[in-house]
CSV table of C-alpha atoms and ligand atoms in Angstrom, one decimal:
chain,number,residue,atom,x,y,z
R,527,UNK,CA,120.4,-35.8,-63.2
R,528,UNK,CA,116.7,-36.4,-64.1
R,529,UNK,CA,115.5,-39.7,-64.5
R,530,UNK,CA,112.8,-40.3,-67.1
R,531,UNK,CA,110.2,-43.2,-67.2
R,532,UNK,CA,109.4,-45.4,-69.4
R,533,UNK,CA,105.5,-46.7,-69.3
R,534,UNK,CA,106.2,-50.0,-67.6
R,535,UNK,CA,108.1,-48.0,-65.0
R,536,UNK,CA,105.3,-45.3,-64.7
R,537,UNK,CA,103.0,-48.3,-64.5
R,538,UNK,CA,104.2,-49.7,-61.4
R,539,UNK,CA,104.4,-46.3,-59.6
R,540,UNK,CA,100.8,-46.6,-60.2
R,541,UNK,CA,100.4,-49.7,-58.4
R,542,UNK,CA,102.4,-48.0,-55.9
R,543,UNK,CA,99.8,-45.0,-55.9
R,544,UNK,CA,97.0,-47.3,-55.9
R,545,UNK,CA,98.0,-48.7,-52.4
R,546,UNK,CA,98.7,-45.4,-51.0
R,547,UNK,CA,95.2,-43.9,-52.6
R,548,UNK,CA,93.3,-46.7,-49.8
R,549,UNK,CA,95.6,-45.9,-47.3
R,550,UNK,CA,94.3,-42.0,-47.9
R,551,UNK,CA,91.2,-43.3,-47.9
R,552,UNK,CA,91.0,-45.5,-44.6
R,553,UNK,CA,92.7,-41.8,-43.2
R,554,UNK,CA,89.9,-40.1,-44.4
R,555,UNK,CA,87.0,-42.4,-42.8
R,556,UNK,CA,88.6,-41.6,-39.6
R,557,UNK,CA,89.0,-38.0,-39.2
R,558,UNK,CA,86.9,-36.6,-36.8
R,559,UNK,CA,87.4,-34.8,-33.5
R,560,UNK,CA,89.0,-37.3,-30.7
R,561,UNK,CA,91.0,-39.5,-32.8
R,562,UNK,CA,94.6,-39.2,-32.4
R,563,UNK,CA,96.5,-39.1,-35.2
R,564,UNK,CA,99.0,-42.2,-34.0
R,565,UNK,CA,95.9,-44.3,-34.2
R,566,UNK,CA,96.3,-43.2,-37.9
R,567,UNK,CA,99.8,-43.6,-38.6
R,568,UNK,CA,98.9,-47.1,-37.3
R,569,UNK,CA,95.8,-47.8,-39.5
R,570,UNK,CA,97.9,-46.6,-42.2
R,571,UNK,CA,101.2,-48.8,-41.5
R,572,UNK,CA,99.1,-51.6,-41.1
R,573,UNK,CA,97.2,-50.8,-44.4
R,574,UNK,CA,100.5,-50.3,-46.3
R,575,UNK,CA,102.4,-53.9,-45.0
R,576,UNK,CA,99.4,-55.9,-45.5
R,577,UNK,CA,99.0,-54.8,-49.0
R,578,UNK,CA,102.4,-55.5,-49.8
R,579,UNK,CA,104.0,-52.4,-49.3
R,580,UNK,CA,106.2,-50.5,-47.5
R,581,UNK,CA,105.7,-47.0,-46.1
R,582,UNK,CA,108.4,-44.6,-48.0
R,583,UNK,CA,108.9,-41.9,-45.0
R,584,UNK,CA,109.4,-44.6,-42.2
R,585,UNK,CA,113.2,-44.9,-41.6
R,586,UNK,CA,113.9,-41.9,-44.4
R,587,UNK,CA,116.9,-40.5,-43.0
R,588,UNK,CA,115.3,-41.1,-39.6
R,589,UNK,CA,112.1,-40.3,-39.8
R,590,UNK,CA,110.4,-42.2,-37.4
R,591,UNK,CA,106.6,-42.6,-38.6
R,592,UNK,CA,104.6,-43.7,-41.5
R,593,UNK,CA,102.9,-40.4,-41.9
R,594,UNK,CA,104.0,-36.6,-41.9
R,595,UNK,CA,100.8,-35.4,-39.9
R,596,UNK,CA,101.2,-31.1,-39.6
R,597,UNK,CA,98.4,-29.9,-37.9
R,598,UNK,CA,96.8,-26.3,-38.5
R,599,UNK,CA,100.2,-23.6,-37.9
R,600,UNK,CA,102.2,-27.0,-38.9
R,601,UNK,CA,102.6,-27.1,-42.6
R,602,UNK,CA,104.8,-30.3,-43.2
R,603,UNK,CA,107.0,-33.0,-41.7
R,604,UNK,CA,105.2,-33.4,-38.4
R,605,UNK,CA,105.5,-36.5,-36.2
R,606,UNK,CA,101.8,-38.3,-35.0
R,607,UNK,CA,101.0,-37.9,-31.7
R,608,UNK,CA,98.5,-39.0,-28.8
R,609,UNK,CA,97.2,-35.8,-28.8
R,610,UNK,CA,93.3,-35.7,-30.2
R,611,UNK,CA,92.4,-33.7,-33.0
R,612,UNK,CA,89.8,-30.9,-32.0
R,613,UNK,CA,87.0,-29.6,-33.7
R,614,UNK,CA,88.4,-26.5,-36.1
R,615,UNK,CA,91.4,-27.9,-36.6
R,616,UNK,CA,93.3,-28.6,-40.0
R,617,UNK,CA,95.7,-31.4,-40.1
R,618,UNK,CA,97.6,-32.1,-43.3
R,619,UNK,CA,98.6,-36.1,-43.8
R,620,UNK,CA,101.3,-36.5,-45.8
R,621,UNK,CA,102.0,-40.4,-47.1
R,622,UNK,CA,104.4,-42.1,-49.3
R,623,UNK,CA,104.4,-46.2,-50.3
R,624,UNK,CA,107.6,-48.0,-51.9
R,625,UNK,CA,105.9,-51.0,-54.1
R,626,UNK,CA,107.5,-53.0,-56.8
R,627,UNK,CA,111.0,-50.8,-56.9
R,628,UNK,CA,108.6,-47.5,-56.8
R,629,UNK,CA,107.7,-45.0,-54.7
R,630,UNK,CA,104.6,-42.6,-54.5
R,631,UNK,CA,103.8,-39.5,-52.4
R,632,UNK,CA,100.6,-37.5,-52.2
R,633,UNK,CA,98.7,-35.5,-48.9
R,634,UNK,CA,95.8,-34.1,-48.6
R,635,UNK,CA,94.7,-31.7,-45.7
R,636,UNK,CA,91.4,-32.0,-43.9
R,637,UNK,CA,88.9,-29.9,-41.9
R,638,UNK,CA,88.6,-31.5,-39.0
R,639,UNK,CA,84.7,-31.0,-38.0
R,640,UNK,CA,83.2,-27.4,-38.7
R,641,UNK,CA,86.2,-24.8,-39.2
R,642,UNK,CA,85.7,-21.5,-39.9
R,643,UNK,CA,85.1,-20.4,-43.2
R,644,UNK,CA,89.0,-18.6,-43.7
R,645,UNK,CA,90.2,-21.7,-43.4
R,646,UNK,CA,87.6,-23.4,-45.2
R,647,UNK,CA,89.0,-21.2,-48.1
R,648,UNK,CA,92.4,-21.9,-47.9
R,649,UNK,CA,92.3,-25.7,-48.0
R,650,UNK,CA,89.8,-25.5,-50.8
R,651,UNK,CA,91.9,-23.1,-52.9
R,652,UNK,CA,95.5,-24.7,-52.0
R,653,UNK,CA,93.3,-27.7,-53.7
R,654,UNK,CA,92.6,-26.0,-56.4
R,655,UNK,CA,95.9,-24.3,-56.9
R,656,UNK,CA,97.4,-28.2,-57.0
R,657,UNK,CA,94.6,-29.1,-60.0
R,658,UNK,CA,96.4,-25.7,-61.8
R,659,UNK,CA,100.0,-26.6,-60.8
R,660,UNK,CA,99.3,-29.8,-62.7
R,661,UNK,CA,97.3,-28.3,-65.8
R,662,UNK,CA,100.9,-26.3,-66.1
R,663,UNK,CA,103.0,-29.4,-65.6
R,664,UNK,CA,102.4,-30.0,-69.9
R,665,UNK,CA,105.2,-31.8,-71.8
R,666,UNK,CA,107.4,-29.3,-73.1
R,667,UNK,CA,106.7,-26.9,-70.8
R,668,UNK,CA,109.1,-26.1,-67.9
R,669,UNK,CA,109.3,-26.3,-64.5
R,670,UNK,CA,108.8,-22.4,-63.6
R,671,UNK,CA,105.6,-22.6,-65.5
R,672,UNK,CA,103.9,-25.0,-62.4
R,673,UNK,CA,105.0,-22.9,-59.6
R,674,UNK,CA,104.4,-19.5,-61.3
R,675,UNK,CA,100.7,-20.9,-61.9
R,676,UNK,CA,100.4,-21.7,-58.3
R,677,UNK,CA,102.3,-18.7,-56.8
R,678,UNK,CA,100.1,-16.4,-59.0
R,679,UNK,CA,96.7,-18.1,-57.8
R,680,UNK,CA,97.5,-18.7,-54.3
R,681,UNK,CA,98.6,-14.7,-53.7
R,682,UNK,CA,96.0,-13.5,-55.6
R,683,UNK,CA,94.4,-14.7,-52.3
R,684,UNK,CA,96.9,-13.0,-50.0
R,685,UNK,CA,98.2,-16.0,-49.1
R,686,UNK,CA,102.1,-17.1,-48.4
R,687,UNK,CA,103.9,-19.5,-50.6
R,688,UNK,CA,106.4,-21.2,-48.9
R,689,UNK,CA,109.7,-20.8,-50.2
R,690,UNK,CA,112.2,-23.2,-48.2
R,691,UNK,CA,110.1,-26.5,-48.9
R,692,UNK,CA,109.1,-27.8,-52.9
R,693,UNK,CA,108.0,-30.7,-54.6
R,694,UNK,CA,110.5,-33.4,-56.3
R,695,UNK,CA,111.0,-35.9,-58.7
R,696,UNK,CA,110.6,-39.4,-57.7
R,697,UNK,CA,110.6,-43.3,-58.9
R,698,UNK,CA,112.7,-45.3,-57.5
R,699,UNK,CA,114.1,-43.1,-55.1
R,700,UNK,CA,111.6,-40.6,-52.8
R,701,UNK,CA,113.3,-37.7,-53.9
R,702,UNK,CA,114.5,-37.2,-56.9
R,703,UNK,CA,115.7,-34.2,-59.2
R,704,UNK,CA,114.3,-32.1,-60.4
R,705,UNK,CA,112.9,-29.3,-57.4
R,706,UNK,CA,109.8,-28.3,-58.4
R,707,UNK,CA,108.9,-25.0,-56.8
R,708,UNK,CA,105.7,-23.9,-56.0
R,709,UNK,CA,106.9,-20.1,-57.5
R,710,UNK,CA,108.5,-18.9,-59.5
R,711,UNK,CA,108.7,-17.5,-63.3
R,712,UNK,CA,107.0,-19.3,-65.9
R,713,UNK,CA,109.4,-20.4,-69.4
R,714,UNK,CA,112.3,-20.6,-66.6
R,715,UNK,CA,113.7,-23.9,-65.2
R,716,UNK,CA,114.3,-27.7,-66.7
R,717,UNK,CA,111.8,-28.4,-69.5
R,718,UNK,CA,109.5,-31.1,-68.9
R,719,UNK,CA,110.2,-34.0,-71.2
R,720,UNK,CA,108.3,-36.9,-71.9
R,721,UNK,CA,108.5,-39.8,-69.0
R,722,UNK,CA,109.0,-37.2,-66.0
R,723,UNK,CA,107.7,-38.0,-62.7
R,724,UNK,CA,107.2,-35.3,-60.2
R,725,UNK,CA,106.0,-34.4,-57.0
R,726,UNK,CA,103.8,-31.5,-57.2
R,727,UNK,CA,102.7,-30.3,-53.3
R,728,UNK,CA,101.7,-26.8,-52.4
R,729,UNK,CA,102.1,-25.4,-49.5
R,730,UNK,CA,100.4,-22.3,-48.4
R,731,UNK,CA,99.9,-19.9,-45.4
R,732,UNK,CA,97.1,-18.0,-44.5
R,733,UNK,CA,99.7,-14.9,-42.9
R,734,UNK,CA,103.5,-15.0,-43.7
R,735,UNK,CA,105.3,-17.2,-46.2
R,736,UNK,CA,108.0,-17.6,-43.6
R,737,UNK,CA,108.6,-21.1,-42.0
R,738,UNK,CA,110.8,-22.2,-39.1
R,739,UNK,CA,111.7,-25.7,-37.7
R,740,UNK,CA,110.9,-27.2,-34.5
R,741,UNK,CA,113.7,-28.4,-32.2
R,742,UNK,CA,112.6,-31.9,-32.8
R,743,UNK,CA,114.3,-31.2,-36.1
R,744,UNK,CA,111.6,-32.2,-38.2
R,745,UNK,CA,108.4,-29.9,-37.9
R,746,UNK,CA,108.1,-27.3,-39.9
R,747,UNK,CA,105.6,-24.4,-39.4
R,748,UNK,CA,104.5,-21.2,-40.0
R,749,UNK,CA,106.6,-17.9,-38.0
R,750,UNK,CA,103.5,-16.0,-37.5
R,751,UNK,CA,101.6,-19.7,-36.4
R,752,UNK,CA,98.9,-19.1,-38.9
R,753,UNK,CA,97.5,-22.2,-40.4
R,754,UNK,CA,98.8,-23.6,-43.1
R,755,UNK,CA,97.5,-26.2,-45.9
R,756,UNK,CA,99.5,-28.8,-48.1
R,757,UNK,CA,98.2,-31.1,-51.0
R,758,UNK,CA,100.2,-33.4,-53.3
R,759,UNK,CA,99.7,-35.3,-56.4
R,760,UNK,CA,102.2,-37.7,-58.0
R,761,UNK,CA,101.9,-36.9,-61.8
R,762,UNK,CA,103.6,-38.3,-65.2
R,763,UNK,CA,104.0,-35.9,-67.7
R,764,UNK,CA,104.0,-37.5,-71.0
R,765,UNK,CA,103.6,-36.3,-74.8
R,766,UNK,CA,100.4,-38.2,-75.2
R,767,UNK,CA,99.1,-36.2,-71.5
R,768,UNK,CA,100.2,-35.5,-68.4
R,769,UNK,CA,98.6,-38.3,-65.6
R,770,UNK,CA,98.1,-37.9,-62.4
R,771,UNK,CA,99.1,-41.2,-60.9
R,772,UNK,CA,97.8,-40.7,-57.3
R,773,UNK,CA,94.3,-40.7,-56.5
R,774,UNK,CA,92.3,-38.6,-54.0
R,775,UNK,CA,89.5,-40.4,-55.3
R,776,UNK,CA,88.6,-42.8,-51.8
R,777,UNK,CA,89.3,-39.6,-49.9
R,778,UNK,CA,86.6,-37.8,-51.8
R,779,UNK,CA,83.9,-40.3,-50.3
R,780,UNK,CA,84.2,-38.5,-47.4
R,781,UNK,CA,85.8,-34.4,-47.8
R,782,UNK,CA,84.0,-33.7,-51.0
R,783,UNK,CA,84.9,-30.3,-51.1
E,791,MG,MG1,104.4,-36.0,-49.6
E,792,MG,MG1,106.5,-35.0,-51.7
């Protein structure tokens, strides 16, 4: 069952966002080559619980971290390590905050350094195909109208949608119904009413669609270990607009692209 929001509800997944948005943004003053990306998950616990919060993926159904951290052939749900990010890689940071009763998600994937320009091209158009997911996500639309935008962009690229992995509703729970797939055929699926809250995230592969998990249970990456990006926004769709209620805004002071 899909659970709609009212405005004082949407409101406080905003406060929610708002925390997470700095914690993006402390991320993103730190990415370079040699950090590890446990000294982020740190800086962004820290960030979270001293603002208030508490980090939504720590402890969800065992996950053990504060962030999802997939880099390059990773494409979501990877654990932090000690290793250190190297110049030319990608590394997608996925976060989520639970504030006030409500939870936010959002991710953003960064170049780490100079990387080539093939890649270049597929973190700035998964960005882009986002932006388009969410000019599709109008009220009274439907759900197969988002992922159809995205799946139609994205390939136009030659790029691989990832089937087995979509974006959610969410509020007071992390995941929530309804799925909202990054394909699919648009006029098809739930319609989107007024006081929906989704999770709109896609993920794309340079090569192959096709995914598999790690044996840690967790990781997911690409078959053909091609690189793979991920971005999320958490967005209201309401009759008066649809609002995007996370920001990317303190990441942009530092990956403008
Ligand atoms: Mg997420
Ligand atoms: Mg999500």
């Amino acid at each position: 069952m899909i659970q709609y929001k009212n405005n004082e509800e949407i409101a406080l997944i905003k406060e929610s966002a708002d925390i997470l948005g700095k914690a993006h943004g402390l991320i993103a003053s730190r990415i370079r080559p040699g950090i590890t990306t446990l000294e982020l998950d740190q800086l962004a616990h820290d960030f979270i619980v001293k603002s208030g919060g508490r980090p939504s993926f720590k402890g969800y159904n065992g996950f053990p971290y504060t962030l999802c951290v997939s880099v390059n052939e990773n494409v979501v749900h990877g654990f932090p390590s000690d290793e250190k990010l190297k110049e030319g890689d990608i590394v997608s940071i996925d976060c989520g905050v639970y504030y006030k009763g409500f939870h936010s998600d959002s991710a953003f994937t960064y170049p780490v350094g100079e990387v080539s320009e093939e890649i270049m091209n597929l973190l700035k158009r998964t960005k882009e195909s986002l932006y388009i997911g969410i000019e599709h996500a109008k009220f009274n639309r439907r759900i197969g109208d988002i992922g159809h935008s995205i799946q139609k962009y994205t390939e136009s690229f030659g790029y691989g949608v990832v089937r087995e992995l979509v974006g959610h509703g969410l509020g007071r729970s992390l995941h929530e119904s309804p799925e909202v797939p990054n394909y699919g055929r648009s006029g098809k699926g739930p319609k989107l009413k007024n006081g929906l809250v989704i999770a709109i995230e896609p993920m794309i592969n340079l090569g192959t669609p096709d995914v598999i998990q790690e044996d840690d249970g967790w990781t997911i990456r690409t078959e053909d270990r091609k690189p793979s990006a991920h971005f999320e926004h958490t967005v209201a769709v309401l009759e008066s607009g649809t609002e995007i209620l996370t920001t990317h805004k303190y990441i942009e002071e530092y990956f403008d692209f």
